[in-house]
Amino acid sequence: MVALVPAAGRGLRLGADVPKAFARLRGRSLLSHAVGGLLGSGCVDRVVVAVGADDGALAEAALGDVTSQDASPQLVRQRVRLVIGGSERIDSVRAALDVVGGAEVILVHDAARCLVPLSVIRSVVEAVRAGHHAVIPVLPVADTVKQVDDSGVVIATVDRTALRVVQTPQAFEAGLLRRAYADAGGLATDDAGLVERLGQTVTTVPGHPHAFKITTAFDLTVAEALAGDR
Ligand code: CTP
Ligand code: MG
């Protein structure tokens, strides 16, 4: 099992003095937590991480910090490959996908969702192994959702019962993900969106609140409070 980890974003909304993947959470970078979680899940053998062109040294340091309970430092370094990402997330995932050899199942996981529980990683993998070709973790929408016009006036209250917010890791049968990326034109905010454009079925499994994406300084504060459980 291979996991692709897009970690080449700038982290503008976080506003740290390093790219977001290298921001510190309890003394380790987000990337270090994310890679440690994937390798520690027991389902992921290899990881390909896409980082910014200038971030090679930061990335090596992050891999060196992956804790020994996940695997020995030498083993971590053998199992993780670094590639240079692109200007959009989709470019970074594609760069990682380009160096993946023969894998039957590919996971794609945001470095910024570094506290995803092992149970979520395992459940997307199990669903793909059970024959689903594209599997994503989702949560129901807790808040009331309204549609507004350009000036902020409410047009309608949206029925939220059929809405879900989407997390990672997303798991794909490898050939399907490659076809989705081969056809990808324009932007998609997640990988499953590209599979949907092919007309293929995307299946959902329950996500977890701890798989939230660290986007802002507020999120990093929340993550600090949660990370002790990890
Ligand atoms: N990502 C990437 N390459 C990009 C943009 C994003 O690999 N060109 C990665 C980020 O590193 C992150 C994930 O995609 O792990 C989700 O993106 P996001 O949360 O938007 O992170 P950033 O783009 O870094 O943050 P911002 O949009 O605030 O600048
Ligand atoms: Mg971004």
Tab-separated table of C-alpha atoms and ligand atoms in Angstrom:
chain	number	residue	atom	x	y	z
A	1	MET	CA	0.000	0.000	0.000
A	2	VAL	CA	1.340	3.396	-1.004
A	3	ALA	CA	0.259	6.737	0.455
A	4	LEU	CA	0.763	10.028	-1.373
A	5	VAL	CA	1.100	13.027	0.934
A	6	PRO	CA	0.700	16.487	-0.589
A	7	ALA	CA	2.764	18.785	1.660
A	8	ALA	CA	3.882	21.452	-0.790
A	9	GLY	CA	1.385	24.174	0.135
A	10	ARG	CA	2.521	27.519	1.498
A	11	GLY	CA	0.178	27.639	4.460
A	12	LEU	CA	-0.874	31.230	3.838
A	13	ARG	CA	-3.929	31.009	6.083
A	14	LEU	CA	-1.859	29.601	8.942
A	15	GLY	CA	0.666	32.401	8.519
A	16	ALA	CA	3.589	30.605	10.218
A	17	ASP	CA	7.186	31.473	9.326
A	18	VAL	CA	7.571	28.105	7.559
A	19	PRO	CA	5.297	26.269	5.109
A	20	LYS	CA	2.403	24.666	6.999
A	21	ALA	CA	3.690	21.086	6.731
A	22	PHE	CA	6.707	22.165	8.787
A	23	ALA	CA	4.826	24.101	11.462
A	24	ARG	CA	5.387	22.548	14.885
A	25	LEU	CA	2.805	20.593	16.819
A	26	ARG	CA	4.048	19.338	20.203
A	27	GLY	CA	7.661	19.607	19.078
A	28	ARG	CA	7.317	17.828	15.734
A	29	SER	CA	6.253	19.096	12.332
A	30	LEU	CA	2.781	18.367	10.952
A	31	LEU	CA	4.478	16.321	8.220
A	32	SER	CA	6.280	14.210	10.791
A	33	HIS	CA	3.000	13.461	12.582
A	34	ALA	CA	1.259	12.676	9.273
A	35	VAL	CA	3.940	10.277	8.002
A	36	GLY	CA	4.223	8.642	11.414
A	37	GLY	CA	0.482	8.037	11.491
A	38	LEU	CA	0.443	6.460	8.039
A	39	LEU	CA	3.416	4.172	8.695
A	40	GLY	CA	2.100	3.386	12.167
A	41	SER	CA	-1.303	2.319	10.815
A	42	GLY	CA	0.141	-1.004	9.737
A	43	CYS	CA	-1.514	-0.737	6.310
A	44	VAL	CA	0.934	1.605	4.571
A	45	ASP	CA	4.307	0.293	3.350
A	46	ARG	CA	5.542	3.251	1.349
A	47	VAL	CA	4.894	6.991	1.388
A	48	VAL	CA	5.604	9.566	-1.305
A	49	VAL	CA	5.639	13.124	0.035
A	50	ALA	CA	5.410	16.148	-2.264
A	51	VAL	CA	7.153	19.202	-0.799
A	52	GLY	CA	8.027	22.667	-2.037
A	53	ALA	CA	11.131	23.012	-4.216
A	54	ASP	CA	13.014	24.840	-1.447
A	55	ASP	CA	11.849	22.587	1.391
A	56	GLY	CA	14.094	19.543	0.963
A	57	ALA	CA	16.113	20.186	4.146
A	58	LEU	CA	12.969	20.841	6.213
A	59	ALA	CA	11.447	17.648	4.854
A	60	GLU	CA	14.508	15.545	5.708
A	61	ALA	CA	14.419	16.941	9.241
A	62	ALA	CA	10.694	16.151	9.497
A	63	LEU	CA	11.289	12.536	8.469
A	64	GLY	CA	14.074	12.306	11.037
A	65	ASP	CA	11.533	13.281	13.707
A	66	VAL	CA	9.085	10.490	12.907
A	67	THR	CA	9.020	8.766	16.277
A	68	SER	CA	10.625	5.413	16.846
A	69	GLN	CA	7.350	3.853	17.943
A	70	ASP	CA	6.235	4.212	14.320
A	71	ALA	CA	9.454	2.679	12.902
A	72	SER	CA	13.227	3.072	13.246
A	73	PRO	CA	14.667	6.232	11.608
A	74	GLN	CA	16.464	4.156	8.975
A	75	LEU	CA	13.317	2.247	8.131
A	76	VAL	CA	11.295	5.451	7.905
A	77	ARG	CA	13.794	6.943	5.466
A	78	GLN	CA	13.769	3.765	3.351
A	79	ARG	CA	10.010	3.778	3.146
A	80	VAL	CA	9.497	7.460	2.339
A	81	ARG	CA	10.320	9.168	-0.935
A	82	LEU	CA	10.363	12.940	-1.399
A	83	VAL	CA	9.343	14.635	-4.638
A	84	ILE	CA	8.920	18.292	-5.553
A	85	GLY	CA	5.289	19.372	-5.613
A	86	GLY	CA	3.587	21.921	-7.825
A	87	SER	CA	1.742	25.208	-7.596
A	88	GLU	CA	-1.671	23.631	-6.877
A	89	ARG	CA	-2.501	20.614	-4.730
A	90	ILE	CA	-3.477	18.643	-7.819
A	91	ASP	CA	0.012	19.252	-9.281
A	92	SER	CA	1.622	18.009	-6.070
A	93	VAL	CA	-0.456	14.825	-6.013
A	94	ARG	CA	0.322	14.235	-9.678
A	95	ALA	CA	4.066	14.632	-9.031
A	96	ALA	CA	3.840	12.002	-6.294
A	97	LEU	CA	1.667	9.708	-8.416
A	98	ASP	CA	4.240	9.890	-11.225
A	99	VAL	CA	6.893	8.112	-9.137
A	100	VAL	CA	4.652	5.389	-7.687
A	101	GLY	CA	5.452	2.032	-9.197
A	102	GLY	CA	3.152	-0.952	-9.106
A	103	ALA	CA	0.668	-0.500	-6.305
A	104	GLU	CA	-2.856	-1.875	-6.298
A	105	VAL	CA	-4.274	0.639	-3.866
A	106	ILE	CA	-3.188	4.241	-3.409
A	107	LEU	CA	-4.087	6.519	-0.520
A	108	VAL	CA	-3.946	10.296	-0.806
A	109	HIS	CA	-3.623	12.100	2.515
A	110	ASP	CA	-3.132	15.782	3.339
A	111	ALA	CA	-0.121	16.507	5.546
A	112	ALA	CA	-2.382	19.100	7.173
A	113	ARG	CA	-4.724	16.338	8.513
A	114	CYS	CA	-1.941	14.969	10.637
A	115	LEU	CA	-4.078	13.815	13.588
A	116	VAL	CA	-6.282	11.429	11.601
A	117	PRO	CA	-6.996	8.405	13.801
A	118	LEU	CA	-5.555	5.069	12.730
A	119	SER	CA	-9.107	3.705	12.609
A	120	VAL	CA	-9.983	6.043	9.717
A	121	ILE	CA	-6.893	5.021	7.745
A	122	ARG	CA	-7.780	1.395	8.285
A	123	SER	CA	-11.423	1.782	7.347
A	124	VAL	CA	-10.768	3.423	3.953
A	125	VAL	CA	-8.193	0.723	3.192
A	126	GLU	CA	-10.569	-2.053	4.221
A	127	ALA	CA	-13.352	-0.622	2.058
A	128	VAL	CA	-11.096	-0.586	-1.015
A	129	ARG	CA	-9.871	-4.077	-0.261
A	130	ALA	CA	-13.538	-5.131	-0.035
A	131	GLY	CA	-14.004	-4.073	-3.655
A	132	HIS	CA	-14.948	-0.379	-3.623
A	133	HIS	CA	-12.816	1.542	-6.141
A	134	ALA	CA	-12.822	4.969	-4.506
A	135	VAL	CA	-13.474	5.553	-0.802
A	136	ILE	CA	-13.564	8.790	1.179
A	137	PRO	CA	-14.079	9.554	4.887
A	138	VAL	CA	-16.921	12.004	5.541
A	139	LEU	CA	-18.768	13.680	8.391
A	140	PRO	CA	-22.297	15.063	8.558
A	141	VAL	CA	-22.693	18.840	8.548
A	142	ALA	CA	-23.371	20.018	12.088
A	143	ASP	CA	-24.360	23.617	11.392
A	144	THR	CA	-27.375	24.942	9.542
A	145	VAL	CA	-26.296	25.814	6.002
A	146	LYS	CA	-27.657	28.775	4.027
A	147	GLN	CA	-27.163	29.861	0.452
A	148	VAL	CA	-26.607	33.629	0.082
A	149	ASP	CA	-26.362	36.083	-2.788
A	150	ASP	CA	-23.372	38.348	-3.575
A	151	SER	CA	-24.451	40.878	-0.948
A	152	GLY	CA	-24.890	38.262	1.767
A	153	VAL	CA	-28.688	38.138	1.702
A	154	VAL	CA	-30.106	34.669	2.297
A	155	ILE	CA	-31.568	32.937	-0.749
A	156	ALA	CA	-32.393	29.615	0.864
A	157	THR	CA	-31.751	27.265	3.749
A	158	VAL	CA	-30.057	24.221	2.276
A	159	ASP	CA	-31.243	20.761	3.324
A	160	ARG	CA	-28.125	19.535	5.061
A	161	THR	CA	-29.246	15.938	5.587
A	162	ALA	CA	-27.650	14.875	2.296
A	163	LEU	CA	-24.511	17.015	2.728
A	164	ARG	CA	-21.171	15.723	3.998
A	165	VAL	CA	-17.812	17.332	4.666
A	166	VAL	CA	-14.933	15.385	3.200
A	167	GLN	CA	-11.647	14.355	4.791
A	168	THR	CA	-8.551	12.357	3.894
A	169	PRO	CA	-7.052	9.787	3.516
A	170	GLN	CA	-8.963	8.955	0.364
A	171	ALA	CA	-8.305	5.464	-1.005
A	172	PHE	CA	-8.379	4.442	-4.650
A	173	GLU	CA	-7.884	1.449	-6.832
A	174	ALA	CA	-4.612	2.549	-8.449
A	175	GLY	CA	-5.679	2.296	-12.074
A	176	LEU	CA	-8.758	4.414	-11.439
A	177	LEU	CA	-6.751	7.163	-9.721
A	178	ARG	CA	-4.285	7.194	-12.627
A	179	ARG	CA	-7.117	7.514	-15.140
A	180	ALA	CA	-8.659	10.308	-13.094
A	181	TYR	CA	-5.380	12.230	-13.080
A	182	ALA	CA	-4.723	11.538	-16.768
A	183	ASP	CA	-8.067	13.182	-17.609
A	184	ALA	CA	-7.870	15.922	-14.984
A	185	GLY	CA	-8.479	19.347	-16.397
A	186	GLY	CA	-8.978	22.421	-14.240
A	187	LEU	CA	-9.070	22.374	-10.487
A	188	ALA	CA	-10.609	19.913	-8.073
A	189	THR	CA	-10.456	20.393	-4.314
A	190	ASP	CA	-10.156	16.686	-3.649
A	191	ASP	CA	-9.005	13.599	-5.488
A	192	ALA	CA	-12.377	11.876	-5.433
A	193	GLY	CA	-13.751	14.834	-7.407
A	194	LEU	CA	-11.618	13.746	-10.353
A	195	VAL	CA	-12.965	10.197	-10.081
A	196	GLU	CA	-16.535	11.557	-10.038
A	197	ARG	CA	-15.823	13.343	-13.332
A	198	LEU	CA	-15.079	9.948	-14.870
A	199	GLY	CA	-18.585	8.920	-13.867
A	200	GLN	CA	-17.225	6.379	-11.387
A	201	THR	CA	-18.782	5.620	-8.013
A	202	VAL	CA	-17.227	7.123	-4.890
A	203	THR	CA	-18.124	5.398	-1.613
A	204	THR	CA	-18.123	7.030	1.822
A	205	VAL	CA	-17.091	5.715	5.235
A	206	PRO	CA	-17.399	7.568	8.555
A	207	GLY	CA	-14.646	10.124	9.111
A	208	HIS	CA	-13.558	11.461	12.499
A	209	PRO	CA	-13.386	14.957	14.033
A	210	HIS	CA	-9.647	14.490	14.646
A	211	ALA	CA	-9.099	14.174	10.879
A	212	PHE	CA	-9.870	17.899	10.520
A	213	LYS	CA	-7.537	19.945	8.317
A	214	ILE	CA	-5.251	22.327	10.164
A	215	THR	CA	-5.790	25.514	8.204
A	216	THR	CA	-5.608	28.457	10.617
A	217	ALA	CA	-3.824	29.342	13.860
A	218	PHE	CA	-7.058	28.438	15.672
A	219	ASP	CA	-6.874	24.927	14.216
A	220	LEU	CA	-3.265	24.555	15.342
A	221	THR	CA	-4.300	25.491	18.890
A	222	VAL	CA	-7.042	22.850	18.779
A	223	ALA	CA	-4.532	20.320	17.435
A	224	GLU	CA	-2.130	21.084	20.301
A	225	ALA	CA	-4.894	20.212	22.732
A	226	LEU	CA	-5.708	16.960	20.915
A	227	ALA	CA	-2.211	15.779	20.052
A	228	GLY	CA	-1.560	14.395	23.524
A	229	ASP	CA	-3.903	11.516	22.724
A	230	ARG	CA	-1.709	10.437	19.839
B	1	CTP	N1	-0.719	21.243	-0.989
B	1	CTP	C1	0.289	20.810	-1.860
B	1	CTP	N2	0.642	21.580	-2.934
B	1	CTP	C2	0.030	22.754	-3.170
B	1	CTP	C3	-1.001	23.204	-2.307
B	1	CTP	C4	-1.365	22.406	-1.220
B	1	CTP	O1	0.861	19.741	-1.658
B	1	CTP	N3	0.433	23.481	-4.216
B	1	CTP	C5	-1.041	20.435	0.186
B	1	CTP	C6	-0.830	21.203	1.493
B	1	CTP	O2	0.555	21.136	1.868
B	1	CTP	C7	-1.765	20.503	2.449
B	1	CTP	C8	-2.879	19.986	1.526
B	1	CTP	O3	-2.409	20.095	0.189
B	1	CTP	O4	-1.149	19.392	3.108
B	1	CTP	C9	-4.170	20.779	1.717
B	1	CTP	O5	-3.965	22.130	1.307
B	1	CTP	P1	-4.228	23.413	2.218
B	1	CTP	O6	-4.800	23.021	3.518
B	1	CTP	O7	-4.892	24.435	1.374
B	1	CTP	O8	-2.708	23.886	2.556
B	1	CTP	P2	-1.927	25.132	2.010
B	1	CTP	O9	-2.185	25.308	0.558
B	1	CTP	O10	-0.515	24.972	2.469
B	1	CTP	O11	-2.587	26.345	2.860
B	1	CTP	P3	-3.145	27.756	2.313
B	1	CTP	O12	-4.196	27.391	1.276
B	1	CTP	O13	-3.682	28.413	3.523
B	1	CTP	O14	-1.954	28.473	1.722
B	2	MG	MG	-4.179	25.752	-0.148
